[in-house]
Amino acid sequence: AVRERAGGTRREAGDGTGREAASGPDAGTGSGSRAPLPADALAYDAYGDPYEVAARVRARGGRVVATGGCFDLLHAGHVALLEAARAAGDCLVVCLNSDDSVRRGKGPGRPLVPARDRARLLTALGCVDAVLVFGEETPERALRALRPDVWAKGADYTRDGLPEADLVESWGGQVVLVPYLAGHSTTALAHRAATRSFP
């Protein structure tokens, strides 16, 4: 059976549903304390925008989980991370680095897949309820606006190596490190494609 997602009626990301995220403290779903997001932050909604998804889950007493990353050239390691993150709560919002953010962090050859397409691929997965694209180096402002109950990252990180950990814990949130599927990386995939050195 297909699991019902947290949101409701599907609206496909990239076909008119991408829009600027909340630009002021009272925008959106009634959270008067929401921090404004950068002007280039876009909300791609799979089953309602990230804030609506979170509000519906919280209204039922559920836990909101968020994770973040570039998710460039989506692969099995990404999927394993996302499935494990979703299992930690009742909905999963992915904070996705924008193209400019990826380029600043990874170099001029990245991303290989533009943000709009990366968001569409993510929202096609059954474990992802919504995607929020942010344009900064790290997701603190997006997290401050969303205030997830759980922030999930792969176990290749450490809690002390996550600059956003203190922020999440400041409102009672929990930082969870989920199992990391070794041997999968976008860099390795790109190298194989460039050199045609496939297994």
mmCIF file of C-alpha atoms in Angstrom:
data_model
loop_
_atom_site.group_PDB
_atom_site.id
_atom_site.type_symbol
_atom_site.label_atom_id
_atom_site.label_comp_id
_atom_site.label_asym_id
_atom_site.label_seq_id
_atom_site.Cartn_x
_atom_site.Cartn_y
_atom_site.Cartn_z
ATOM 1 C CA ALA A 1 0.000 0.000 0.000
ATOM 2 C CA VAL A 2 1.185 3.526 -0.713
ATOM 3 C CA ARG A 3 1.847 5.470 2.476
ATOM 4 C CA GLU A 4 -0.122 8.702 2.753
ATOM 5 C CA ARG A 5 2.217 11.626 3.037
ATOM 6 C CA ALA A 6 1.961 14.301 5.664
ATOM 7 C CA GLY A 7 0.664 17.010 3.380
ATOM 8 C CA GLY A 8 -2.437 16.143 1.381
ATOM 9 C CA THR A 9 -3.047 16.791 -2.306
ATOM 10 C CA ARG A 10 0.042 16.626 -4.443
ATOM 11 C CA ARG A 11 1.244 19.649 -6.354
ATOM 12 C CA GLU A 12 4.268 19.003 -8.485
ATOM 13 C CA ALA A 13 7.375 21.040 -7.829
ATOM 14 C CA GLY A 14 8.681 23.078 -10.713
ATOM 15 C CA ASP A 15 5.344 23.569 -12.478
ATOM 16 C CA GLY A 16 4.308 26.855 -10.947
ATOM 17 C CA THR A 17 4.522 25.819 -7.302
ATOM 18 C CA GLY A 18 8.033 27.140 -6.647
ATOM 19 C CA ARG A 19 7.833 30.566 -5.020
ATOM 20 C CA GLU A 20 9.638 32.854 -2.665
ATOM 21 C CA ALA A 21 9.526 31.564 0.862
ATOM 22 C CA ALA A 22 8.184 33.652 3.727
ATOM 23 C CA SER A 23 9.674 37.122 3.548
ATOM 24 C CA GLY A 24 8.442 38.422 6.898
ATOM 25 C CA PRO A 25 7.679 37.201 10.409
ATOM 26 C CA ASP A 26 3.933 36.885 9.834
ATOM 27 C CA ALA A 27 3.985 35.305 6.384
ATOM 28 C CA GLY A 28 2.722 31.808 5.756
ATOM 29 C CA THR A 29 0.930 29.567 8.194
ATOM 30 C CA GLY A 30 0.513 31.740 11.238
ATOM 31 C CA SER A 31 3.880 31.384 12.971
ATOM 32 C CA GLY A 32 4.411 34.929 14.197
ATOM 33 C CA SER A 33 7.975 34.152 15.266
ATOM 34 C CA ARG A 34 9.132 32.851 11.902
ATOM 35 C CA ALA A 35 12.409 34.369 10.802
ATOM 36 C CA PRO A 36 12.547 35.769 7.263
ATOM 37 C CA LEU A 37 14.391 33.677 4.717
ATOM 38 C CA PRO A 38 16.770 34.966 2.045
ATOM 39 C CA ALA A 39 15.121 36.399 -1.056
ATOM 40 C CA ASP A 40 16.481 33.543 -3.162
ATOM 41 C CA ALA A 41 15.004 30.841 -0.917
ATOM 42 C CA LEU A 42 12.342 28.930 -2.805
ATOM 43 C CA ALA A 43 9.822 26.491 -1.402
ATOM 44 C CA TYR A 44 9.198 23.546 -3.692
ATOM 45 C CA ASP A 45 6.176 21.759 -2.328
ATOM 46 C CA ALA A 46 5.421 18.091 -2.800
ATOM 47 C CA TYR A 47 2.271 17.899 -0.694
ATOM 48 C CA GLY A 48 1.896 21.471 0.578
ATOM 49 C CA ASP A 49 4.648 23.938 1.437
ATOM 50 C CA PRO A 50 7.140 23.004 4.169
ATOM 51 C CA TYR A 51 5.502 25.188 6.809
ATOM 52 C CA GLU A 52 2.012 23.852 6.093
ATOM 53 C CA VAL A 53 3.312 20.287 6.201
ATOM 54 C CA ALA A 54 5.007 20.963 9.540
ATOM 55 C CA ALA A 55 1.916 22.669 10.970
ATOM 56 C CA ARG A 56 -0.358 19.767 10.018
ATOM 57 C CA VAL A 57 1.997 17.216 11.529
ATOM 58 C CA ARG A 58 2.367 19.202 14.744
ATOM 59 C CA ALA A 59 -1.396 19.648 15.006
ATOM 60 C CA ARG A 60 -1.639 15.854 15.188
ATOM 61 C CA GLY A 61 1.085 15.672 17.828
ATOM 62 C CA GLY A 62 3.698 14.430 15.356
ATOM 63 C CA ARG A 63 7.392 15.153 14.994
ATOM 64 C CA VAL A 64 8.853 17.212 12.155
ATOM 65 C CA VAL A 65 12.169 15.962 10.793
ATOM 66 C CA ALA A 66 14.471 17.986 8.556
ATOM 67 C CA THR A 67 17.686 17.125 6.808
ATOM 68 C CA GLY A 68 19.870 19.061 4.437
ATOM 69 C CA GLY A 69 22.419 18.867 1.682
ATOM 70 C CA CYS A 70 23.134 19.352 -2.011
ATOM 71 C CA PHE A 71 21.704 16.024 -3.221
ATOM 72 C CA ASP A 72 23.453 16.503 -6.544
ATOM 73 C CA LEU A 73 23.230 13.406 -8.781
ATOM 74 C CA LEU A 74 20.831 11.607 -6.443
ATOM 75 C CA HIS A 75 22.201 8.154 -5.577
ATOM 76 C CA ALA A 76 21.600 5.173 -3.274
ATOM 77 C CA GLY A 77 23.490 6.777 -0.400
ATOM 78 C CA HIS A 78 21.185 9.785 -0.518
ATOM 79 C CA VAL A 79 18.086 7.589 -0.580
ATOM 80 C CA ALA A 80 19.288 5.561 2.416
ATOM 81 C CA LEU A 81 19.880 8.780 4.359
ATOM 82 C CA LEU A 82 16.461 10.177 3.476
ATOM 83 C CA GLU A 83 14.639 6.975 4.381
ATOM 84 C CA ALA A 84 16.418 6.783 7.732
ATOM 85 C CA ALA A 85 15.677 10.446 8.426
ATOM 86 C CA ARG A 86 11.982 10.018 7.606
ATOM 87 C CA ALA A 87 11.778 7.084 10.016
ATOM 88 C CA ALA A 88 12.799 9.428 12.859
ATOM 89 C CA GLY A 89 9.489 11.303 12.771
ATOM 90 C CA ASP A 90 6.204 11.929 10.991
ATOM 91 C CA CYS A 91 7.277 14.077 8.036
ATOM 92 C CA LEU A 92 10.542 14.952 6.320
ATOM 93 C CA VAL A 93 11.470 18.378 4.968
ATOM 94 C CA VAL A 94 14.685 18.550 2.940
ATOM 95 C CA CYS A 95 16.664 21.802 3.170
ATOM 96 C CA LEU A 96 18.353 21.894 -0.235
ATOM 97 C CA ASN A 97 21.356 24.047 -1.151
ATOM 98 C CA SER A 98 20.644 26.401 -4.036
ATOM 99 C CA ASP A 99 22.820 26.342 -7.148
ATOM 100 C CA ASP A 100 24.842 29.341 -5.964
ATOM 101 C CA SER A 101 25.274 27.797 -2.529
ATOM 102 C CA VAL A 102 26.543 24.535 -4.039
ATOM 103 C CA ARG A 103 28.880 26.412 -6.371
ATOM 104 C CA ARG A 104 30.403 28.353 -3.498
ATOM 105 C CA GLY A 105 30.930 25.192 -1.483
ATOM 106 C CA LYS A 106 31.890 22.676 -4.179
ATOM 107 C CA GLY A 107 33.482 24.774 -6.903
ATOM 108 C CA PRO A 108 32.585 26.117 -10.361
ATOM 109 C CA GLY A 109 31.765 22.703 -11.848
ATOM 110 C CA ARG A 110 28.912 22.069 -9.476
ATOM 111 C CA PRO A 111 26.072 21.464 -9.189
ATOM 112 C CA LEU A 112 25.712 18.968 -12.004
ATOM 113 C CA VAL A 113 21.929 19.081 -11.634
ATOM 114 C CA PRO A 114 20.125 22.428 -11.128
ATOM 115 C CA ALA A 115 18.161 23.056 -7.939
ATOM 116 C CA ARG A 116 14.750 22.878 -9.605
ATOM 117 C CA ASP A 117 15.508 19.400 -10.943
ATOM 118 C CA ARG A 118 17.110 18.265 -7.700
ATOM 119 C CA ALA A 119 13.979 19.372 -5.865
ATOM 120 C CA ARG A 120 11.722 17.518 -8.285
ATOM 121 C CA LEU A 121 13.724 14.325 -7.874
ATOM 122 C CA LEU A 122 13.555 14.608 -4.098
ATOM 123 C CA THR A 123 9.825 15.243 -4.002
ATOM 124 C CA ALA A 124 9.292 12.165 -6.174
ATOM 125 C CA LEU A 125 10.597 9.994 -3.330
ATOM 126 C CA GLY A 126 8.017 8.540 -0.985
ATOM 127 C CA CYS A 127 10.069 9.485 2.075
ATOM 128 C CA VAL A 128 10.214 13.233 1.296
ATOM 129 C CA ASP A 129 7.242 15.441 2.157
ATOM 130 C CA ALA A 130 8.580 18.859 1.128
ATOM 131 C CA VAL A 131 11.735 20.608 -0.039
ATOM 132 C CA LEU A 132 12.996 24.039 0.971
ATOM 133 C CA VAL A 133 15.791 25.541 -1.145
ATOM 134 C CA PHE A 134 18.103 27.964 0.662
ATOM 135 C CA GLY A 135 20.830 30.175 -0.747
ATOM 136 C CA GLU A 136 23.257 30.437 2.148
ATOM 137 C CA GLU A 137 26.333 28.392 3.037
ATOM 138 C CA THR A 138 24.580 26.648 5.921
ATOM 139 C CA PRO A 139 20.876 26.127 6.680
ATOM 140 C CA GLU A 140 20.569 28.021 9.981
ATOM 141 C CA ARG A 141 18.069 30.598 8.720
ATOM 142 C CA ALA A 142 15.924 27.952 7.069
ATOM 143 C CA LEU A 143 16.018 25.884 10.256
ATOM 144 C CA ARG A 144 15.148 28.891 12.396
ATOM 145 C CA ALA A 145 12.059 29.421 10.258
ATOM 146 C CA LEU A 146 11.028 25.752 10.182
ATOM 147 C CA ARG A 147 12.061 24.808 13.753
ATOM 148 C CA PRO A 148 12.162 21.039 13.201
ATOM 149 C CA ASP A 149 11.886 18.650 16.127
ATOM 150 C CA VAL A 150 14.665 16.521 14.631
ATOM 151 C CA TRP A 151 17.642 17.526 12.476
ATOM 152 C CA ALA A 152 19.014 14.404 10.795
ATOM 153 C CA LYS A 153 22.412 14.096 9.163
ATOM 154 C CA GLY A 154 24.520 11.168 8.026
ATOM 155 C CA ALA A 155 26.811 9.447 10.501
ATOM 156 C CA ASP A 156 29.797 10.610 8.450
ATOM 157 C CA TYR A 157 29.248 13.858 10.392
ATOM 158 C CA THR A 158 29.676 14.418 14.110
ATOM 159 C CA ARG A 159 27.404 16.495 16.291
ATOM 160 C CA ASP A 160 30.234 18.931 17.066
ATOM 161 C CA GLY A 161 30.999 19.231 13.361
ATOM 162 C CA LEU A 162 27.530 20.616 12.611
ATOM 163 C CA PRO A 163 27.417 24.408 13.084
ATOM 164 C CA GLU A 164 23.616 24.279 13.198
ATOM 165 C CA ALA A 165 23.437 21.753 16.070
ATOM 166 C CA ASP A 166 23.348 24.352 18.860
ATOM 167 C CA LEU A 167 20.583 26.232 17.065
ATOM 168 C CA VAL A 168 18.363 23.157 16.707
ATOM 169 C CA GLU A 169 18.876 22.234 20.344
ATOM 170 C CA SER A 170 18.095 25.805 21.463
ATOM 171 C CA TRP A 171 14.362 25.216 20.923
ATOM 172 C CA GLY A 172 14.412 21.657 22.242
ATOM 173 C CA GLY A 173 15.139 19.994 18.919
ATOM 174 C CA GLN A 174 17.239 16.865 18.619
ATOM 175 C CA VAL A 175 20.247 16.248 16.368
ATOM 176 C CA VAL A 176 20.237 12.666 15.064
ATOM 177 C CA LEU A 177 23.025 11.007 13.091
ATOM 178 C CA VAL A 178 21.576 8.296 10.866
ATOM 179 C CA PRO A 179 23.486 5.359 9.335
ATOM 180 C CA TYR A 180 25.691 6.336 6.421
ATOM 181 C CA LEU A 181 25.828 4.107 3.346
ATOM 182 C CA ALA A 182 29.523 4.085 2.482
ATOM 183 C CA GLY A 183 30.881 3.813 -1.035
ATOM 184 C CA HIS A 184 28.451 6.218 -2.706
ATOM 185 C CA SER A 185 29.245 9.812 -3.646
ATOM 186 C CA THR A 186 28.365 12.330 -6.312
ATOM 187 C CA THR A 187 32.053 13.103 -6.856
ATOM 188 C CA ALA A 188 32.796 9.434 -7.569
ATOM 189 C CA LEU A 189 29.825 9.158 -9.929
ATOM 190 C CA ALA A 190 30.907 12.274 -11.827
ATOM 191 C CA HIS A 191 34.459 10.932 -12.121
ATOM 192 C CA ARG A 192 33.218 7.606 -13.448
ATOM 193 C CA ALA A 193 31.060 9.346 -16.016
ATOM 194 C CA ALA A 194 33.916 11.599 -17.117
ATOM 195 C CA THR A 195 36.409 8.743 -17.428
ATOM 196 C CA ARG A 196 33.881 6.079 -18.441
ATOM 197 C CA SER A 197 35.290 3.868 -15.695
ATOM 198 C CA PHE A 198 32.082 2.109 -14.733
ATOM 199 C CA PRO A 199 32.128 -1.018 -12.543
#
